[in-house]
Coordinates of C-alpha atoms in Angstrom, one line a residue:
Chain A
M1 CA 29.9 -7.9 -9.3
D2 CA 29.1 -8.6 -6.0
N3 CA 24.8 -8.6 -6.0
K4 CA 23.3 -10.7 -3.5
G5 CA 20.0 -8.6 -4.0
W6 CA 19.8 -10.2 -7.5
E7 CA 20.9 -13.4 -6.7
K8 CA 18.4 -14.0 -3.8
V9 CA 15.6 -12.9 -6.3
Q10 CA 16.6 -15.7 -9.0
L11 CA 16.5 -18.0 -6.0
A12 CA 13.4 -17.0 -4.8
R13 CA 12.2 -17.5 -8.3
H14 CA 13.7 -21.1 -9.0
P15 CA 11.4 -23.1 -10.8
K16 CA 11.9 -26.0 -8.0
R17 CA 11.5 -23.6 -5.3
P18 CA 9.1 -24.9 -2.6
Y19 CA 5.7 -23.1 -2.8
T20 CA 3.1 -23.3 -0.2
L21 CA 1.1 -26.6 -1.1
D22 CA 4.8 -28.6 -0.9
Y23 CA 4.9 -26.9 2.6
I24 CA 1.7 -28.0 4.1
E25 CA 2.3 -31.5 2.7
R26 CA 4.8 -31.8 4.7
I27 CA 3.5 -29.7 7.9
V28 CA 0.3 -29.6 8.5
K29 CA -1.7 -32.6 8.9
D30 CA -5.4 -32.9 8.5
F31 CA -5.4 -29.8 6.4
K32 CA -8.7 -29.1 5.2
E33 CA -8.6 -26.4 2.3
L34 CA -11.6 -23.9 2.7
H35 CA -13.0 -22.2 -0.7
G36 CA -14.1 -19.0 -1.5
D37 CA -14.9 -15.2 -0.1
R38 CA -18.2 -15.6 0.2
F39 CA -18.9 -12.2 -2.0
F40 CA -17.5 -13.3 -5.5
G41 CA -15.5 -16.6 -5.9
D42 CA -12.4 -18.7 -5.3
D43 CA -9.2 -17.2 -5.9
E44 CA -6.7 -20.2 -6.2
A45 CA -3.9 -17.7 -6.1
I46 CA -4.4 -17.5 -2.6
I47 CA -4.9 -21.2 -0.5
T48 CA -6.7 -21.0 2.8
G49 CA -7.5 -23.7 5.5
F50 CA -7.2 -25.3 9.0
G51 CA -5.0 -27.8 10.4
K52 CA -2.7 -29.3 12.7
I53 CA 1.2 -28.5 13.3
G54 CA 2.2 -30.1 15.9
N55 CA -0.3 -30.4 18.6
E56 CA -1.7 -26.7 17.5
T57 CA -4.5 -26.7 15.3
F58 CA -3.4 -23.4 12.6
A59 CA -5.6 -21.4 10.0
V60 CA -2.9 -21.6 7.1
I61 CA -2.9 -19.3 4.3
G62 CA -0.6 -19.3 1.5
Q63 CA 0.3 -17.9 -2.0
Q64 CA 0.4 -20.3 -4.4
K65 CA 2.4 -20.6 -7.6
G66 CA 2.1 -23.2 -10.4
R67 CA 4.7 -25.9 -11.8
S68 CA 3.5 -26.0 -15.2
T69 CA 1.5 -23.2 -17.7
K70 CA -1.7 -25.1 -17.3
E71 CA -1.1 -25.1 -12.9
N72 CA 0.1 -21.0 -13.4
I73 CA -3.1 -19.9 -14.8
R74 CA -5.3 -21.6 -12.4
R75 CA -3.1 -19.6 -9.8
N76 CA -2.7 -16.7 -11.8
F77 CA 0.8 -16.9 -11.4
G78 CA 0.4 -16.5 -7.5
M79 CA -0.9 -13.1 -8.2
P80 CA -4.3 -12.9 -5.9
N81 CA -7.1 -10.9 -7.1
P82 CA -9.5 -8.6 -4.3
E83 CA -11.6 -12.2 -3.3
G84 CA -8.0 -13.7 -2.4
Y85 CA -7.5 -11.5 0.1
R86 CA -11.0 -11.6 1.3
K87 CA -11.0 -15.2 1.3
A88 CA -8.0 -15.0 3.5
L89 CA -9.5 -12.3 6.0
R90 CA -12.6 -14.6 6.0
I91 CA -10.2 -17.4 7.6
M92 CA -8.5 -15.2 9.9
K93 CA -11.7 -14.1 11.4
L94 CA -12.8 -17.7 11.9
A95 CA -9.3 -18.6 13.4
A96 CA -9.9 -15.3 16.0
K97 CA -13.5 -16.7 16.9
F98 CA -12.1 -20.1 17.3
K99 CA -8.9 -18.9 19.0
K100 CA -6.6 -20.5 16.6
P101 CA -3.2 -18.7 15.5
V102 CA -2.9 -18.1 11.8
L103 CA 0.4 -18.9 9.9
T104 CA 0.5 -17.4 6.5
L105 CA 3.1 -17.9 3.7
I106 CA 4.0 -15.2 1.5
D107 CA 5.2 -16.3 -1.8
T108 CA 3.9 -13.5 -4.7
P109 CA 5.3 -11.4 -7.5
G110 CA 2.5 -9.0 -6.2
A111 CA -1.3 -8.6 -6.6
F112 CA -3.1 -9.0 -10.0
P113 CA -3.0 -5.5 -11.8
G114 CA -6.1 -6.5 -13.9
I115 CA -9.5 -4.3 -14.7
G116 CA -11.8 -7.2 -12.9
A117 CA -9.2 -6.4 -9.9
E118 CA -9.6 -2.9 -9.8
E119 CA -13.1 -3.2 -10.0
R120 CA -14.0 -5.6 -7.1
G121 CA -11.4 -3.4 -5.6
Q122 CA -7.8 -4.6 -5.2
A123 CA -7.0 -1.8 -3.0
E124 CA -9.9 -2.0 -0.6
A125 CA -9.4 -5.5 0.0
I126 CA -5.7 -5.2 0.9
A127 CA -6.4 -2.2 3.0
K128 CA -8.9 -3.8 4.9
N129 CA -6.9 -7.1 5.7
L130 CA -4.1 -4.3 7.1
F131 CA -6.4 -3.4 9.1
E132 CA -7.7 -6.0 10.3
M133 CA -4.7 -8.4 11.0
A134 CA -3.3 -5.1 12.8
V135 CA -5.9 -6.2 15.9
L136 CA -6.6 -9.8 15.1
P137 CA -6.8 -11.0 18.6
V138 CA -5.1 -14.6 18.0
P139 CA -1.5 -14.7 17.2
I140 CA -0.3 -14.6 13.8
I141 CA 3.0 -15.8 11.7
C142 CA 4.3 -14.9 8.6
V143 CA 6.7 -16.3 6.9
I144 CA 8.3 -15.0 3.6
I145 CA 9.1 -18.3 1.6
G146 CA 9.8 -17.0 -1.7
E147 CA 9.2 -13.6 -3.3
G148 CA 7.3 -10.7 -1.0
A149 CA 6.3 -8.1 -3.7
S150 CA 4.5 -5.2 -2.7
G151 CA 1.3 -4.6 -1.2
G152 CA 0.2 -8.1 -2.6
A153 CA 2.5 -9.7 -0.2
L154 CA 1.8 -7.1 3.0
G155 CA -2.1 -7.8 2.3
I156 CA -1.4 -11.0 4.0
G157 CA 1.5 -10.0 6.3
V158 CA 0.8 -8.1 9.1
G159 CA 1.4 -10.1 12.5
D160 CA 3.1 -10.6 15.8
R161 CA 6.6 -11.9 13.6
L162 CA 7.6 -12.1 10.1
L163 CA 10.3 -14.5 9.2
M164 CA 12.0 -14.9 6.1
L165 CA 13.9 -17.8 4.4
E166 CA 17.5 -17.1 3.6
N167 CA 17.0 -17.1 -0.3
S168 CA 13.8 -15.0 -0.4
W169 CA 13.4 -11.4 -1.0
F170 CA 10.7 -8.9 -0.2
S171 CA 10.0 -5.5 -1.1
V172 CA 7.9 -2.4 -2.1
I173 CA 7.8 -3.2 -5.8
S174 CA 10.1 -5.7 -8.2
P175 CA 13.3 -5.1 -9.3
E176 CA 11.9 -4.8 -12.9
S177 CA 9.0 -2.5 -12.3
C178 CA 11.6 -0.2 -10.2
S179 CA 13.9 -0.3 -13.0
S180 CA 11.4 0.3 -15.8
I181 CA 9.9 3.5 -13.2
L182 CA 13.7 4.9 -12.5
W183 CA 15.5 4.0 -15.0
R184 CA 13.2 3.9 -17.7
T185 CA 14.2 0.5 -18.9
W186 CA 13.8 -2.9 -17.9
D187 CA 17.3 -3.8 -18.5
K188 CA 18.4 -2.1 -14.9
K189 CA 17.1 -5.1 -12.7
E190 CA 19.9 -5.9 -11.5
I191 CA 20.8 -2.8 -10.4
A192 CA 17.6 -2.3 -8.8
A193 CA 17.5 -5.5 -7.3
K194 CA 20.7 -4.1 -5.1
A195 CA 19.7 -0.6 -4.3
L196 CA 16.1 -1.8 -3.2
K197 CA 18.0 -4.0 -0.1
L198 CA 15.6 -6.4 -0.2
T199 CA 17.8 -9.9 1.1
A200 CA 16.7 -11.2 4.4
E201 CA 20.2 -9.6 5.8
D202 CA 19.2 -6.3 4.7
L203 CA 15.3 -6.5 6.4
L204 CA 17.0 -7.8 9.7
E205 CA 19.1 -4.5 9.5
Q206 CA 15.9 -2.1 9.0
K207 CA 14.1 -3.9 11.7
I208 CA 11.6 -5.3 9.5
I209 CA 11.8 -8.7 9.8
D210 CA 12.1 -10.8 13.3
E211 CA 14.3 -13.8 12.0
I212 CA 16.2 -15.1 9.1
V213 CA 14.9 -18.9 8.5
K214 CA 17.9 -21.0 7.1
E215 CA 17.9 -22.9 4.0
P216 CA 19.8 -25.8 3.4
T217 CA 23.2 -25.3 2.1
D218 CA 22.2 -25.9 -1.7
G219 CA 18.8 -23.8 -1.2
A220 CA 15.3 -25.0 -0.1
H221 CA 15.0 -26.3 -3.8
E222 CA 17.2 -28.9 -2.8
N223 CA 15.5 -30.4 0.4
Y224 CA 12.0 -29.7 0.9
D225 CA 11.9 -32.0 4.0
E226 CA 14.6 -30.2 5.6
I227 CA 13.4 -26.8 4.9
A228 CA 9.9 -27.7 5.8
R229 CA 11.3 -29.3 9.0
T230 CA 12.7 -26.0 9.7
V231 CA 10.2 -23.8 9.3
K232 CA 7.6 -26.0 11.5
E233 CA 10.2 -25.8 14.0
R234 CA 10.2 -21.8 13.4
V235 CA 6.8 -21.3 13.9
L236 CA 6.2 -23.8 16.9
D237 CA 9.4 -21.8 18.9
N238 CA 7.4 -18.5 17.5
L239 CA 3.9 -19.6 18.6
K240 CA 5.4 -20.6 22.2
E241 CA 6.6 -17.2 22.9
L242 CA 3.7 -15.4 21.5
K243 CA 1.4 -17.5 23.5
K244 CA 2.7 -16.6 26.9
L245 CA 0.8 -13.1 26.1
S246 CA -2.3 -12.0 26.9
T247 CA -4.7 -11.0 24.1
D248 CA -4.7 -7.2 25.0
K249 CA -0.9 -7.6 25.4
L250 CA -0.6 -9.4 22.0
I251 CA -2.2 -6.6 20.0
E252 CA -0.3 -3.9 22.2
K253 CA 2.7 -5.1 21.4
R254 CA 1.9 -5.9 17.4
I255 CA 0.8 -2.5 16.8
E256 CA 4.0 -1.0 18.9
K257 CA 6.3 -3.1 16.6
Y258 CA 4.6 -1.8 13.4
S259 CA 4.8 1.9 15.0
K260 CA 8.5 1.7 15.4
I261 CA 9.0 0.7 11.5
G262 CA 11.1 3.6 9.6
F263 CA 13.9 5.8 10.0
Y264 CA 14.0 9.7 9.7
E265 CA 15.5 13.0 11.8
E266 CA 13.7 14.5 13.7
Q267 CA 15.5 18.4 14.4
T268 CA 14.9 20.1 17.6
Chain B
M1 CA -10.2 -3.7 -42.6
D2 CA -7.9 -0.5 -43.0
W3 CA -4.1 -1.7 -43.5
F4 CA -3.1 1.6 -41.7
K5 CA -5.3 3.1 -38.6
R6 CA -5.6 6.8 -37.5
K7 CA -4.8 6.1 -33.8
Q8 CA -6.7 9.9 -33.1
E9 CA -8.4 11.7 -34.7
G10 CA -7.4 15.4 -36.1
I11 CA -4.0 16.9 -36.0
F12 CA -1.9 17.7 -32.6
T13 CA 0.9 19.6 -31.6
T14 CA 3.1 18.8 -29.2
T15 CA 4.0 22.5 -27.9
K16 CA 1.7 23.8 -26.4
S17 CA 1.0 27.6 -26.6
A18 CA 3.1 29.6 -23.9
M19 CA 1.1 31.6 -21.1
P20 CA 2.2 34.5 -19.5
D21 CA 2.6 33.6 -15.8
G22 CA 0.1 35.0 -13.5
L23 CA -2.7 36.9 -14.3
W24 CA -4.6 33.8 -16.6
Q25 CA -4.3 30.6 -16.5
K26 CA -5.8 28.0 -18.9
C27 CA -8.1 25.0 -17.6
E28 CA -6.3 21.7 -18.3
N29 CA -9.4 20.1 -19.1
C30 CA -11.8 22.6 -21.4
G31 CA -9.2 24.9 -22.6
E32 CA -10.9 27.9 -21.3
V33 CA -8.6 31.2 -20.4
I34 CA -9.9 31.8 -16.7
F35 CA -8.6 35.1 -14.8
A36 CA -6.0 33.5 -11.5
K37 CA -8.3 35.3 -9.4
A38 CA -11.3 33.8 -10.4
I39 CA -9.9 30.3 -10.3
E40 CA -8.7 30.7 -6.5
N41 CA -12.2 32.1 -5.7
S42 CA -13.5 28.9 -7.0
L43 CA -11.0 26.8 -4.9
A44 CA -8.8 26.0 -8.2
T45 CA -11.8 24.6 -9.8
C46 CA -13.0 25.8 -13.6
E47 CA -16.1 27.6 -13.5
K48 CA -16.9 26.6 -16.7
C49 CA -16.5 22.8 -16.4
N50 CA -16.4 22.4 -12.9
F51 CA -12.2 20.8 -13.8
H52 CA -10.2 20.2 -10.3
F53 CA -6.8 22.0 -10.4
R54 CA -4.6 19.5 -8.6
T55 CA -3.5 21.4 -5.1
D56 CA -1.2 20.7 -2.7
A57 CA -1.6 20.3 1.5
K58 CA -1.5 23.9 1.8
G59 CA -4.5 24.8 -1.0
Y60 CA -6.5 22.3 1.0
I61 CA -5.6 24.0 4.5
N62 CA -6.8 27.1 3.0
F63 CA -9.8 26.0 1.5
W64 CA -11.6 23.7 3.8
L65 CA -10.0 24.9 7.4
D66 CA -11.6 27.6 9.5
E67 CA -9.0 30.7 8.6
N68 CA -5.6 30.8 11.0
S69 CA -6.7 27.6 12.1
F70 CA -4.4 25.4 11.3
E71 CA -1.6 24.4 14.1
E72 CA 1.1 22.2 12.3
F73 CA 2.5 19.1 13.9
N74 CA 6.0 17.6 13.2
Q75 CA 7.1 20.1 10.5
N76 CA 10.8 19.5 11.8
L77 CA 10.9 15.2 10.5
K78 CA 13.0 14.8 7.6
S79 CA 13.7 11.5 5.6
T80 CA 17.3 9.9 6.0
D81 CA 18.5 7.9 3.1
H82 CA 18.9 4.8 5.1
L83 CA 19.4 2.4 2.4
G84 CA 22.0 5.0 0.3
F85 CA 19.7 4.8 -3.3
V86 CA 21.3 5.7 -6.1
D87 CA 19.2 5.7 -9.3
A88 CA 19.5 7.0 -12.9
K89 CA 19.1 10.5 -11.5
G90 CA 21.6 10.3 -8.5
S91 CA 21.2 9.5 -5.1
Y92 CA 18.1 10.0 -2.9
K93 CA 19.9 12.0 -0.1
T94 CA 20.5 14.7 -3.0
K95 CA 16.9 14.1 -4.7
L96 CA 15.6 15.0 -0.9
T97 CA 17.5 18.0 -0.3
E98 CA 16.5 19.4 -4.1
T99 CA 13.0 18.6 -3.6
I100 CA 13.0 20.5 -0.3
K101 CA 14.7 23.6 -1.9
K102 CA 12.2 23.3 -4.6
S103 CA 8.8 22.4 -3.1
G104 CA 9.1 24.4 0.3
V105 CA 8.0 21.8 2.5
N106 CA 10.0 18.9 4.1
E107 CA 7.8 16.2 3.3
A108 CA 5.3 14.9 1.4
V109 CA 2.5 15.4 3.7
R110 CA 1.3 18.1 6.5
T111 CA -0.6 17.1 9.8
G112 CA -1.7 19.0 12.7
K113 CA -5.1 20.2 14.4
G114 CA -7.7 22.6 12.9
K115 CA -11.4 23.8 12.6
I116 CA -14.0 23.2 10.6
S117 CA -16.6 25.7 11.0
S118 CA -15.4 25.9 14.5
R119 CA -15.3 22.1 15.3
E120 CA -11.8 20.8 16.5
V121 CA -10.2 18.0 13.7
I122 CA -6.5 16.2 13.2
F123 CA -6.3 17.0 9.3
V124 CA -3.7 16.0 7.2
A125 CA -2.9 16.2 3.6
M126 CA -0.8 15.1 1.5
D127 CA 1.6 17.5 -0.8
F128 CA 1.8 16.0 -4.6
N129 CA 4.6 18.5 -5.3
F130 CA 6.7 16.6 -2.7
M131 CA 7.7 13.6 -4.7
A132 CA 4.8 13.0 -6.3
A133 CA 3.3 12.4 -2.8
S134 CA 4.9 8.6 -2.3
M135 CA 4.7 7.4 1.5
G136 CA 7.9 6.8 3.0
S137 CA 9.3 6.6 6.5
V138 CA 8.4 10.5 7.2
V139 CA 4.9 10.1 5.6
G140 CA 3.9 7.5 7.7
E141 CA 5.3 8.5 10.8
K142 CA 3.5 11.8 10.8
I143 CA 0.5 10.4 9.6
S144 CA 0.4 8.1 12.9
R145 CA 1.6 10.6 15.1
A146 CA -1.7 12.3 13.8
I147 CA -3.9 9.4 14.2
D148 CA -2.6 9.0 17.6
E149 CA -3.2 12.8 18.3
A150 CA -7.0 12.6 17.0
T151 CA -7.1 8.8 19.4
K152 CA -6.3 11.2 22.2
L153 CA -8.0 14.4 22.1
K154 CA -11.3 12.1 20.4
I155 CA -12.0 14.3 17.6
P156 CA -12.2 13.1 14.0
L157 CA -9.9 12.4 11.7
I158 CA -9.8 14.0 7.8
V159 CA -7.0 12.5 5.7
V160 CA -7.2 14.3 2.1
C161 CA -5.3 11.8 -0.1
A162 CA -2.7 11.8 -2.8
S163 CA 0.0 9.3 -4.0
G164 CA 1.6 8.9 -7.2
G165 CA 3.0 5.8 -5.6
A166 CA 5.5 3.9 -3.2
R167 CA 8.8 5.8 -2.3
M168 CA 10.8 3.3 -3.9
H169 CA 13.9 4.8 -2.5
E170 CA 13.0 3.6 0.7
G171 CA 12.1 -0.1 -0.4
A172 CA 10.5 -2.1 2.1
L173 CA 10.5 0.6 4.9
S174 CA 8.0 2.8 2.2
L175 CA 5.8 -0.7 2.1
M176 CA 5.8 -1.1 5.7
Q177 CA 4.1 2.3 6.2
M178 CA 0.9 1.0 5.0
A179 CA 1.1 -1.1 7.6
K180 CA 2.0 1.3 10.5
T181 CA -0.9 3.5 9.5
S182 CA -3.5 0.8 9.1
A183 CA -2.8 -0.2 12.5
K184 CA -3.1 2.6 14.1
L185 CA -6.2 3.7 12.1
A186 CA -7.3 0.0 13.5
R187 CA -6.7 0.9 17.1
F188 CA -8.4 4.6 16.6
S189 CA -11.5 2.9 15.4
Q190 CA -11.9 0.4 18.2
K191 CA -11.9 3.1 20.3
G192 CA -14.6 5.2 18.3
G193 CA -12.7 7.4 16.3
F194 CA -14.5 9.4 13.6
Y195 CA -12.1 9.0 10.1
I196 CA -13.6 10.7 6.9
A197 CA -11.1 9.9 3.9
I198 CA -10.9 12.3 1.0
L199 CA -9.3 11.3 -2.2
T200 CA -7.9 13.4 -4.4
N201 CA -6.4 13.4 -8.1
P202 CA -4.5 11.0 -8.0
T203 CA -4.6 8.2 -5.1
T204 CA -2.8 4.9 -6.5
G205 CA -0.2 2.3 -5.3
G206 CA 0.4 2.0 -1.4
V207 CA -1.5 5.0 -0.2
S208 CA -4.9 3.5 -2.1
A209 CA -4.4 0.1 -0.4
S210 CA -4.3 1.3 2.8
F211 CA -5.6 4.6 4.7
A212 CA -7.1 6.1 2.0
M213 CA -9.5 2.9 1.6
L214 CA -10.3 2.7 5.5
G215 CA -12.6 5.9 6.0
D216 CA -15.5 5.5 8.0
I217 CA -16.5 7.5 5.2
I218 CA -14.9 7.9 2.1
L219 CA -15.3 11.0 -0.5
A220 CA -13.5 12.0 -3.7
E221 CA -13.3 15.0 -5.6
P222 CA -15.0 14.8 -9.2
K223 CA -13.0 13.0 -11.8
A224 CA -9.8 12.1 -9.6
L225 CA -7.6 8.8 -10.8
I226 CA -7.8 6.5 -7.8
G227 CA -6.8 3.0 -8.1
F228 CA -4.1 0.1 -6.8
A229 CA -2.1 0.1 -9.9
G230 CA -1.4 2.7 -12.2
P231 CA -3.3 2.5 -15.5
R232 CA -0.2 1.9 -17.5
V233 CA 0.8 -1.0 -15.4
I234 CA -3.0 -3.1 -16.2
K235 CA -2.7 -1.8 -19.8
Q236 CA 0.7 -3.7 -20.3
T237 CA -0.4 -6.5 -17.9
I238 CA -3.4 -7.5 -20.1
G239 CA -2.4 -6.0 -23.4
K240 CA -5.8 -4.3 -23.8
D241 CA -7.0 -1.1 -23.6
L242 CA -8.6 0.3 -20.7
P243 CA -12.3 1.2 -20.8
D244 CA -13.1 5.0 -20.8
G245 CA -13.6 6.4 -17.3
F246 CA -11.4 3.3 -15.7
Q247 CA -10.5 3.9 -12.0
T248 CA -12.3 7.5 -11.8
S249 CA -14.0 8.7 -8.9
E250 CA -17.2 7.9 -10.9
F251 CA -15.8 4.3 -11.4
L252 CA -14.9 4.1 -7.4
L253 CA -18.8 5.2 -6.7
E254 CA -20.5 3.0 -9.2
H255 CA -18.5 -0.1 -7.8
G256 CA -19.4 0.9 -4.3
F257 CA -16.0 2.1 -3.3
V258 CA -16.7 5.7 -2.7
D259 CA -19.8 7.0 -0.3
R260 CA -19.8 10.4 -2.6
I261 CA -18.2 12.4 -4.8
V262 CA -18.1 15.9 -3.8
H263 CA -17.0 19.3 -5.5
R264 CA -14.5 21.4 -3.8
K265 CA -16.6 24.2 -3.1
E266 CA -18.9 21.8 -1.2
M267 CA -16.4 20.1 0.8
K268 CA -16.0 22.0 3.6
N269 CA -19.7 21.8 4.5
E270 CA -20.1 18.3 3.6
I271 CA -17.1 17.6 6.3
K272 CA -19.1 19.8 8.7
T273 CA -22.8 18.1 8.2
L274 CA -21.0 14.5 8.3
I275 CA -19.0 15.1 11.5
E276 CA -22.6 16.8 13.1
L277 CA -24.8 13.7 12.2
L278 CA -22.0 11.2 13.4
T279 CA -20.5 12.2 16.5

């Protein structure tokens, strides 16, 4: 059966898929990682900091998975807690203060569903980021590099441009959870992946993303340098366009972009 | 330690005793049988234990807005099955048609302009009857337009939140409604708009992680389930039982995410006073 959806989900989860730090290492010069949300702790599922991409200082924010079990425990498998979102917001506000653009790299199986996460307001932390990112007075470019699951991905995913790697996925829920809710079994994940229309091509058609970033022929995991170069080029090209706009215009266009998302019928 | 442990004390039967429709209703919480008229008079709450029965948008419009003051917006917006989504029970398209017929409303939210003690407000209420008040394109669009109207008219915005989760049948389009409504609220707030969010049972998922948590003031009905992840998912993930009262209104108040818990009967007065104090 032809099922691009499930194919992309598997590629996005490939154990050798390049993660946020692999990109930072290759495209961000003088990267200074900054830690902590100043309220509770430092969430290592989200990396934040400043560095140079080309000649431009960026705030770089990205979800980070681990390669080994030990590192995955430290990174919580790339599932942020509220303090991760609050740290990201802190860095974005710093970027706004010093008029630096923001780059976010999205790669998460979802925000962490845990007792502590709920106690510390996972919902509030994500909501606040959407609210603040919508009107942040500097350009924001978001790139989905792997998995883009649900509110956990969107929590660092609101901006002027949303780019998506060819072999990544983005949806409101993971195919596994969707299967468990709508089919009442975990076994229909492939069917759910297809039904959710979660590939880059699907999302371009749905007018949710702005462009697809082409990966090396065998996938991003086969050539880190090449995909990093492409991402850098696409980010800088987009920034050049965005810098032509005044701050007011930038925000106006951003809100307008989100206003238009959705399909419905209006009978008169 | 015992080899076998009784999971629950007492003996339970699975069949509930049948209740004749209409005149009497049984409280889901305390089991008290109450005269239907009495429930209506107490705004669908139990007079004995104060349990708040689940209510639809129409209920909230009747409870809290001045009589006949509600002018509804965009009733003619309807969802489409853009993804051509088919699940175990059939297509989303068929589900929509059936749900519209069964619920008598076109979508999971009603929006409009109304008056609360003679003060004009934009009033939005989610409808749990319609696919568990999940947020799809139409819910996002109707709420966005309502926020635009509040921005234009410079009047307070009241949103009665409820949601069982995402409208999975709309995939990422459903997800993006979180960003859309939050972006509109950000602009409303920048222009000095006053927004009260009222959380009712249950407010979870995408709705909780967007407009529900963005009120200038956040009120909640007592004992509502409020949270980002559903309790079942959390339990599965961590493999432990959840503490008593987890993710209730009272739990959120204790952790600082809700301003006040207000009984349904007091809510109208509460909204009126807050508007008077702040605008």
